[in-house]
Short mmCIF file of C-alpha atoms in Angstrom, two decimals:
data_model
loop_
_atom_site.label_atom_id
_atom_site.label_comp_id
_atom_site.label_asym_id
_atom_site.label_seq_id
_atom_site.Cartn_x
_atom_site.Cartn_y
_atom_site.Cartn_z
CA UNK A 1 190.84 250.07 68.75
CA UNK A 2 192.77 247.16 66.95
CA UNK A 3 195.83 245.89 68.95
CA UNK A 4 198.28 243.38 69.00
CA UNK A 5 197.07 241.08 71.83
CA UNK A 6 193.42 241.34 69.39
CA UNK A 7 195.19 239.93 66.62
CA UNK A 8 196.34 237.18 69.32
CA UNK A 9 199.85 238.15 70.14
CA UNK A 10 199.98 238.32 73.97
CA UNK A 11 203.31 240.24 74.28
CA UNK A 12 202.75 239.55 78.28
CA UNK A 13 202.78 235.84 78.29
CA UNK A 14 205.70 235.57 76.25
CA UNK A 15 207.70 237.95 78.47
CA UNK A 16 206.31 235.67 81.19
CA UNK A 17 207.94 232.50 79.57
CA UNK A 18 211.26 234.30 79.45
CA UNK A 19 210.73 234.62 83.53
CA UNK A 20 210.34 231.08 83.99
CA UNK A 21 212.82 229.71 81.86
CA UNK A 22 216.02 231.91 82.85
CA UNK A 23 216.32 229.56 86.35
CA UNK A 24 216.49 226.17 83.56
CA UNK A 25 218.79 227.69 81.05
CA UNK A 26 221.22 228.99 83.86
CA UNK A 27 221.36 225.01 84.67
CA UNK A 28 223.12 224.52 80.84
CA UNK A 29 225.89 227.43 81.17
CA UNK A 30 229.37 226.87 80.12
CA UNK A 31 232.23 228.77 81.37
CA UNK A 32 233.01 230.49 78.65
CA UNK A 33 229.53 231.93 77.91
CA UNK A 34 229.55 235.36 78.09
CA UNK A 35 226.51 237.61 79.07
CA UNK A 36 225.37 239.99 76.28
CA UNK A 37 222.88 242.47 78.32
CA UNK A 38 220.94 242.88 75.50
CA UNK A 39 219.68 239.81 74.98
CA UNK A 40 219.71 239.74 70.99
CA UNK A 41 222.68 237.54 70.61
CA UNK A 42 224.47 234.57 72.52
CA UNK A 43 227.87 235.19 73.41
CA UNK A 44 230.68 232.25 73.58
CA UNK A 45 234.00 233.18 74.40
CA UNK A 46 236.11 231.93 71.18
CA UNK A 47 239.15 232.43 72.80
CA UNK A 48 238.71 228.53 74.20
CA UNK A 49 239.39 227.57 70.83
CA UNK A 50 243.04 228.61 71.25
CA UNK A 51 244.10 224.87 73.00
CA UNK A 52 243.75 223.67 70.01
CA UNK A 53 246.38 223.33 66.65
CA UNK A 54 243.66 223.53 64.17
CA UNK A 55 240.00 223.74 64.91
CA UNK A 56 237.13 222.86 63.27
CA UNK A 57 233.79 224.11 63.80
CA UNK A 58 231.15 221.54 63.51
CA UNK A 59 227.64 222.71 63.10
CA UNK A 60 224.14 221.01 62.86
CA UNK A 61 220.33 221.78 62.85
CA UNK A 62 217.23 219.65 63.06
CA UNK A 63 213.85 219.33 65.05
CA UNK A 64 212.18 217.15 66.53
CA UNK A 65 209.04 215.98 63.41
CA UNK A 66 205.87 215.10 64.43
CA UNK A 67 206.85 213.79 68.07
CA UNK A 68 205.51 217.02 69.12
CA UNK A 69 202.33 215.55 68.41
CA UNK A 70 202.36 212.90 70.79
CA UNK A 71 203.36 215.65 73.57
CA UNK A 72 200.65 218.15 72.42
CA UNK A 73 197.84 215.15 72.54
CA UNK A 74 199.50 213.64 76.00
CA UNK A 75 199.52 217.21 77.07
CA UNK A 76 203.28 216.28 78.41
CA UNK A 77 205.99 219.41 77.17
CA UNK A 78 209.22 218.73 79.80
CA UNK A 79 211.18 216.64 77.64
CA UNK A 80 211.03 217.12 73.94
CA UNK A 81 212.99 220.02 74.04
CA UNK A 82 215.29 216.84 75.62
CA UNK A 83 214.86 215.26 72.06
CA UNK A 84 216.00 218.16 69.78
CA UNK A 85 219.09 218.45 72.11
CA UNK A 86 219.54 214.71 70.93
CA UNK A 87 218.90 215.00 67.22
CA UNK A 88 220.89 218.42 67.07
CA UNK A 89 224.32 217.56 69.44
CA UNK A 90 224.04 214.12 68.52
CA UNK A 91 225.22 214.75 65.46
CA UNK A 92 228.01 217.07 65.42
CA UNK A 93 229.66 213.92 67.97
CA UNK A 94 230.07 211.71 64.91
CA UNK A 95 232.90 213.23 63.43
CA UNK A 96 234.33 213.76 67.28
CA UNK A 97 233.11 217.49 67.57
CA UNK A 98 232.93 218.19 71.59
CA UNK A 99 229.45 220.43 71.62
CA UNK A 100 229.89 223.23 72.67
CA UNK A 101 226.77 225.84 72.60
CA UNK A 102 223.24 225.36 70.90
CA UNK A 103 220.36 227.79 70.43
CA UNK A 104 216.53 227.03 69.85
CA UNK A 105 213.67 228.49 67.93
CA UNK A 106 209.52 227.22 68.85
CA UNK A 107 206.47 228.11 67.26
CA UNK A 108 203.45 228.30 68.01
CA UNK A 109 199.85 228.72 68.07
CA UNK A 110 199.82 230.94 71.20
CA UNK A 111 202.07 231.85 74.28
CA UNK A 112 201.39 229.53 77.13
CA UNK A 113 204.16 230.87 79.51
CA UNK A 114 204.05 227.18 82.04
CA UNK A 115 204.51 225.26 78.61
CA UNK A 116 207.19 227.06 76.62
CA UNK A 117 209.09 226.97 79.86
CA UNK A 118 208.80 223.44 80.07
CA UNK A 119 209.82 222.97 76.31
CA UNK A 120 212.64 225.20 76.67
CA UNK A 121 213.58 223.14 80.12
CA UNK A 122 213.49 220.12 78.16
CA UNK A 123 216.13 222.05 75.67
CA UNK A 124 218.44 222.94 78.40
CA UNK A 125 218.62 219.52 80.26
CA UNK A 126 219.47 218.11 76.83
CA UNK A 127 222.12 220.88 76.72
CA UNK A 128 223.15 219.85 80.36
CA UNK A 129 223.29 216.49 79.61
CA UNK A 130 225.35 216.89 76.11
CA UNK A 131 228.04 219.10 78.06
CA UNK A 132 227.07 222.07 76.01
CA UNK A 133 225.29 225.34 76.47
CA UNK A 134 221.65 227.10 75.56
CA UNK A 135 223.13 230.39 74.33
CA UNK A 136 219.77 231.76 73.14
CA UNK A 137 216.62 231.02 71.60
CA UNK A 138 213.40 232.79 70.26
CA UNK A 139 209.55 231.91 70.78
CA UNK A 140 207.46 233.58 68.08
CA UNK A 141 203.56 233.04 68.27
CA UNK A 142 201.54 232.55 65.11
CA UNK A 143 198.00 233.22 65.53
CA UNK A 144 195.99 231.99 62.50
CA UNK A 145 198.63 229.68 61.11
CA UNK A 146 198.42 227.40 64.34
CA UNK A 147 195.90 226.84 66.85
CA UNK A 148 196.10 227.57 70.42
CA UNK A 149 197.98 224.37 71.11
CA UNK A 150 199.84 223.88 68.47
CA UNK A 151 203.51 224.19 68.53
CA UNK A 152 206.83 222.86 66.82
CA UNK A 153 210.73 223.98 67.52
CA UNK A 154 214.32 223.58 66.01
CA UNK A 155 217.68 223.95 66.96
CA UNK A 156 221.00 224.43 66.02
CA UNK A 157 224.19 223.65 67.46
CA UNK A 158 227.91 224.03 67.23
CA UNK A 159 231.06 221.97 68.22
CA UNK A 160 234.58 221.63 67.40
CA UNK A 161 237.31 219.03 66.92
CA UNK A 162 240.72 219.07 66.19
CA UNK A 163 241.28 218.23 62.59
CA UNK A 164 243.81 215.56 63.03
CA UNK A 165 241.54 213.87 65.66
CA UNK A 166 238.23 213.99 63.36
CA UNK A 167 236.39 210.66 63.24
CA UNK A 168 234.66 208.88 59.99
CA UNK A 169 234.75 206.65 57.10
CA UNK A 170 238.61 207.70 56.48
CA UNK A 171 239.52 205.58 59.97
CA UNK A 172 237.60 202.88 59.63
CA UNK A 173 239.54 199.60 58.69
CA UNK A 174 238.62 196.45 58.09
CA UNK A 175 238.62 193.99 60.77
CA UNK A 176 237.28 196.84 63.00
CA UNK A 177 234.69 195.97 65.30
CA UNK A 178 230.98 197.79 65.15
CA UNK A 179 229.29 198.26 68.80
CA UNK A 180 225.78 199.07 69.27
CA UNK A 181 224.70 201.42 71.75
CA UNK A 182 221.22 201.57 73.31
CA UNK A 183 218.07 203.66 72.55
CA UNK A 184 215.97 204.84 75.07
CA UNK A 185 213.45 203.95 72.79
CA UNK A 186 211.76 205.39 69.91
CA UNK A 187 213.84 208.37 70.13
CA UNK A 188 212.51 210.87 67.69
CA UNK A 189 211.79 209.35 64.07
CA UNK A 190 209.50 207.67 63.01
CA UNK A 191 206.00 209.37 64.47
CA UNK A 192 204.74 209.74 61.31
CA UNK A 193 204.72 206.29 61.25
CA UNK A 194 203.64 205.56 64.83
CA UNK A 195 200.87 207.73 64.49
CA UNK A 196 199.36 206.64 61.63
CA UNK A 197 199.78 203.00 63.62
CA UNK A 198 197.68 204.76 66.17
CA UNK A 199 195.00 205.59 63.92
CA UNK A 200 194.41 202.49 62.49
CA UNK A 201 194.63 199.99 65.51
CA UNK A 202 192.69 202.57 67.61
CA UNK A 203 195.11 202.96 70.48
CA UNK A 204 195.06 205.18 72.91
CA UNK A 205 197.81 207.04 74.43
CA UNK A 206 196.57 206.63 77.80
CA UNK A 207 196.27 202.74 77.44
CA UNK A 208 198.86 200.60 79.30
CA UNK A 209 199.88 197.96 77.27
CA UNK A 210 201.08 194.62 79.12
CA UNK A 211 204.40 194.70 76.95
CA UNK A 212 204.83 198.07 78.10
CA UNK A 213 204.18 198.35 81.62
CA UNK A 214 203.40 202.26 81.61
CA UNK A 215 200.96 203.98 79.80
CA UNK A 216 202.12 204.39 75.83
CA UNK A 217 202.06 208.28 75.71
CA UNK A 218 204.69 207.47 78.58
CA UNK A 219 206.94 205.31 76.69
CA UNK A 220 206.23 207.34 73.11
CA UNK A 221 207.87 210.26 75.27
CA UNK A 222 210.70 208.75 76.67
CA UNK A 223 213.15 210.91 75.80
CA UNK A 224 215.92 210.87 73.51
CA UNK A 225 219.40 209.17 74.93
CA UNK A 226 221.75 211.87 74.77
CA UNK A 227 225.06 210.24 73.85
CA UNK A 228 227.74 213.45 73.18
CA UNK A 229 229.35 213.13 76.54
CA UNK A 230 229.60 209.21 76.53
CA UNK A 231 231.22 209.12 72.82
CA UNK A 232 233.79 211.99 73.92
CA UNK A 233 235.12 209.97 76.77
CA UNK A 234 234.98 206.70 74.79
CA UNK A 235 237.07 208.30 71.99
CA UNK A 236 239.64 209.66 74.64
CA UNK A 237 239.79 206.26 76.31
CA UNK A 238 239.88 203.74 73.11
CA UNK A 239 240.81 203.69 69.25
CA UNK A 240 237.45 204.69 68.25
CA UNK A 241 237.63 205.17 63.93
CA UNK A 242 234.06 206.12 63.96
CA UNK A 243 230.37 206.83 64.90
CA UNK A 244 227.42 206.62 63.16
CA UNK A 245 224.00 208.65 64.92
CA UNK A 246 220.80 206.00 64.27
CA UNK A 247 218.03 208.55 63.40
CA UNK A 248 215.73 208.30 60.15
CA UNK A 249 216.20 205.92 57.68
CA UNK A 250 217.69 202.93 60.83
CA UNK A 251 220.69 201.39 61.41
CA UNK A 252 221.78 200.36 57.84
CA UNK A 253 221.41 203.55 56.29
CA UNK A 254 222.90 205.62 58.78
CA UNK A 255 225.59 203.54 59.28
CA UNK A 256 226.47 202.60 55.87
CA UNK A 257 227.09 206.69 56.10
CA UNK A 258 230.27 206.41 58.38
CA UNK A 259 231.87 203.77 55.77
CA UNK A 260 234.52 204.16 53.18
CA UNK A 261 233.47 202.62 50.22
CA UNK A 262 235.38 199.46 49.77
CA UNK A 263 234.10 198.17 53.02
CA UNK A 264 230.62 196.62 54.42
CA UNK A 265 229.46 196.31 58.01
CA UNK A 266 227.84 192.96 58.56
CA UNK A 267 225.67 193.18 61.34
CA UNK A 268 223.97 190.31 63.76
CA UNK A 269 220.25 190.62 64.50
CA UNK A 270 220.44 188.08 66.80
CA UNK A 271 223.22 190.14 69.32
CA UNK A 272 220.24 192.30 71.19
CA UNK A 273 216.80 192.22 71.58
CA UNK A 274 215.22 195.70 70.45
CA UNK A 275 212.83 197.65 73.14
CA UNK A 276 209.28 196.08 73.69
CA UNK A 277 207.69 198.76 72.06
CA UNK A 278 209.11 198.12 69.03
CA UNK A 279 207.19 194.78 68.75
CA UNK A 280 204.09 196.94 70.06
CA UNK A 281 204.60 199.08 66.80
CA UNK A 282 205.24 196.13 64.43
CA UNK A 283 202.54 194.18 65.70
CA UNK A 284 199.56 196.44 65.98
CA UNK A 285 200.24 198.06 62.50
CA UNK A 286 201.22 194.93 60.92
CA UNK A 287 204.47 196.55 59.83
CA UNK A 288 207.24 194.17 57.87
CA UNK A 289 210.98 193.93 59.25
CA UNK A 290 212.01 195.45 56.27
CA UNK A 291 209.68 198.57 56.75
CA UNK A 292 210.52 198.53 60.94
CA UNK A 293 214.69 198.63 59.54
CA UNK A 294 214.05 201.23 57.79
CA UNK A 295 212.12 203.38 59.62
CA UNK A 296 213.23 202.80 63.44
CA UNK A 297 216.76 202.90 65.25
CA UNK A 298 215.02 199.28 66.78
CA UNK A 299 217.10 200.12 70.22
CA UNK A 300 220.59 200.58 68.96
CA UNK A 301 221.05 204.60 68.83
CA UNK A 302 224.31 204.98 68.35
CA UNK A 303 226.82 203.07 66.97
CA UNK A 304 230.59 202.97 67.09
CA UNK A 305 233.31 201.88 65.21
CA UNK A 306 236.60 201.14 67.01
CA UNK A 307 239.65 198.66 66.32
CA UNK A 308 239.30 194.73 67.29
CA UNK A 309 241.84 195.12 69.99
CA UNK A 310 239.51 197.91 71.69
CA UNK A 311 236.39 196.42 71.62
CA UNK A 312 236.33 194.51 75.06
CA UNK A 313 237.45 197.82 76.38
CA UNK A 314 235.21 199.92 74.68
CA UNK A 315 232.19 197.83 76.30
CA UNK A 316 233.74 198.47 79.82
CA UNK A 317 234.41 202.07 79.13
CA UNK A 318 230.80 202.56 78.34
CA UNK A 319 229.30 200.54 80.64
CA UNK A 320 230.87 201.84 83.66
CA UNK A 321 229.30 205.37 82.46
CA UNK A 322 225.52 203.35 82.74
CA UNK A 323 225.89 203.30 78.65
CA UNK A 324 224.88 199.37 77.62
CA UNK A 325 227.17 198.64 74.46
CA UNK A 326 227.62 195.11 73.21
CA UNK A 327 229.30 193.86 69.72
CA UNK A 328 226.86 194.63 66.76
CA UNK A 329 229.04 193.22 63.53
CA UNK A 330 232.28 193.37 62.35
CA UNK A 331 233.65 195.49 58.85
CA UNK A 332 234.84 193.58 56.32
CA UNK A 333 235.77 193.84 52.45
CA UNK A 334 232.71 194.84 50.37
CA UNK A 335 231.25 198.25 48.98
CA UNK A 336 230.35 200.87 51.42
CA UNK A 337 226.95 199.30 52.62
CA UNK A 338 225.91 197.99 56.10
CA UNK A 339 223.49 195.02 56.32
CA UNK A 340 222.84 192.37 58.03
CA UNK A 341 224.48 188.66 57.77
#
C-alpha cells in the first residue's frame, strides 16, 4: 500500500518540530498577540494601532540566500533563522517602522524535528531581539526536489510608523552627518561569493585561520546584528533624518538609496577598520576593493543619517546600548550618490 510517509512525507516528525519549537516562539510574544486555537492564522491585536494619528503599515520579505549553505555543510541550524529576522525587520526600521510581528516559511528536503526547531529558534530570538513577534510560520517538506538535508526559509514582517515621523531621503539635509554602525560580520550577503572563494582556495570550514581566531564555519555563522530596537531608541533620542540597511550591493548602493537626489554622501575609508574576515575573503580569493564594495557591508551594517548638531550624541546614545557607531562621512551638494572621498 502506497502512503504518504513512502513518498517521504513524515507527517510525525513535522508534528514533532511543532512540539519543540512552541517553548522558543513563546520567548518572541508581544502583548497584543492574540491566540487563534486553530492554528491557521496569526492573530495581532490591531487595536494598538489606535495611539497613533495616522499609521502606516510597513511591510517586508526576504531570506536568508545561500548562507544556509554554510549552516547545512557546518551542520550548525540555531542562528540563521537569527539572520532572516535581520534581513526581514531590518528593513522595515529604515523608514522608522517599530516591528511589530513577523511570520516564517522553511523548506526542505525532509523533516528533522531537532533541526527545524533550531531554525525556527534562531527566527524567534531574532524576533526577540528586534522587539517584535513570531505570529506563525509553516514547514513544508519536499521530497524529490531537495535532499534529506537540504533546506532554505523566508520571512515576512510588518511594522508601523506614524506618517509625520517617517524617516528617508525627504529629511536628509545637507551638512547632515552619516554614522556607521557595526556588522557582526558577514551578515547574510554575499555567500555566493564566499563560497565560490571557498572552492577555489580550498578552505575548509573547520580550519582556524590565525586572523580569525575561531574556526571559519564559526565566524561565516556569526549571526546577523539585529539593529530595529537600537535605531528606534536612537530616533526617539536624536534628530535622526535617515537610515540606510547595508545588505547586497554594500554601503554605496544602499546608501545612495536613503538620499534625495541633489545630495551625495562622501564617505571616509580610513574612519574604521572592517572585520578580519573581510581581509580573509579578499585575500584568499584575490578579490579587488571595488568587487569587496560592492558585494560586502565590509563591517558597517547600518548606517544613519542625523543632523551635525546630533552626531556626538548619537554616538553616545548608541554606544551606551553596546551599539559601536563612529562618523562615516558627511552629505553634501551633489546628485543622489554615496561614494567615497
Amino acid at each position: 500500500m502506497t502512503t504518504y510517509e513512502a513518498a517521504g512525507v513524515d507527517i510525525e516528525a513535522g508534528e514533532r518540530a511543532v512540539t519543540l519549537m512552541k517553548d522558543k516562539v513563546a520567548r518572541s510574544r508581544r502583548a497584543e498577540v492574540v491566540d487563534d486555537a486553530s492554528g491557521f492564522a496569526g492573530l495581532f491585536d490591531a487595536s494598538a494601532l489606535l495611539r497613533y494619528r495616522r499609521p502606516l503599515l510597513a511591510t517586508s520579505t526576504d531570506g536568508v540566500g545561500t548562507k544556509v549553505m554554510i549552516a547545512q555543510q557546518y551542520d550548525k541550524h540555531d542562528t540563521i533563522g537569527i539572520d532572516l529576522v535581520g534581513m526581514v525587520l531590518d528593513d522595515l526600521v529604515v523608514c522608522g517602522a517599530e516591528p511589530l510581528f513577523m511570520t516564517d516559511y522553511i523548506a526542505c528536503g525532509k523533516v528533522v524535528p531537532e533541526r527545524v526547531a533550531d531554525i525556527v529558534g534562531g527566527v524567534a530570538e531574532g524576533c526577540r531581539l528586534a522587539g517584535a513577534a513570531l505570529v506563525g510560520g509553516e514547514t513544508a517538506e519536499h521530497p524529490g526536489a531537495m535532499e534529506a538535508g537540504e533546506y532554505d526559509l523566508a520571512g515576512a514582517g510588518t511594522g508601523v510608523v506614524e506618517a509625520a515621523a517617517m524617516l528617508g531621503p525627504a529629511r536628509v539635509e545637507a551638512g547632515d552627518v552619516v554614522l556607521g554602525l557595526a556588522s557582526s560580520g558577514v551578515h547574510s550577503n554575499g555567500y555566493s561569493l564566499v563560497r565560490h572563494v571557498l572552492r577555489e582556495a580550498a578552505l575548509s570550514l573547520d580550519a582556524v585561520l590565525p586572523e580569525l581566531g575561531r574556526p571559519l564555519g564559526e565566524e561565516l555563522l556569526e549571526p546577523t546584528r539585529i539593529y530595529s530596537l537600537d535605531c528606534l531608541e536612537l530616533a526617539r533620542s536624536v534628530d535622526v533624518h535617515a537610515y540606510a540597511h547595508i545588505t547586497g550591493g554594500g554601503i554605496e548602493s544602499n546608501l545612495s538609496r536613503s538620499l534625495p537626489g541633489h545630495l551625495d554622501a562622501l564617505l571616509d575609508r580610513s574612519s574604521w577598520t572592517p572585520p578580519a574576515v573581510f581581509g580573509v575573503l579578499a585575500g584568499h580569493g584575490r578579490i579587488a576593493q571595488r568587487d569587496m564594495d560592492r558585494t560586502f557591508n565590509l563591517g558597517v551594517g547600518m548606517a544613519a543619517v542625523v543632523a551635525a548638531d546630533a552626531a556626538d550624541e548619537a554616538i553616545r546614545v548608541l554606544r551606551e546600548r553596546g551599539m559601536d557607531a563612529w562618523v562615516l562621512g558627511e552629505i553634501v551638494p551633489g546628485s543622489g550618490q554615496a561614494g567615497y572621498r
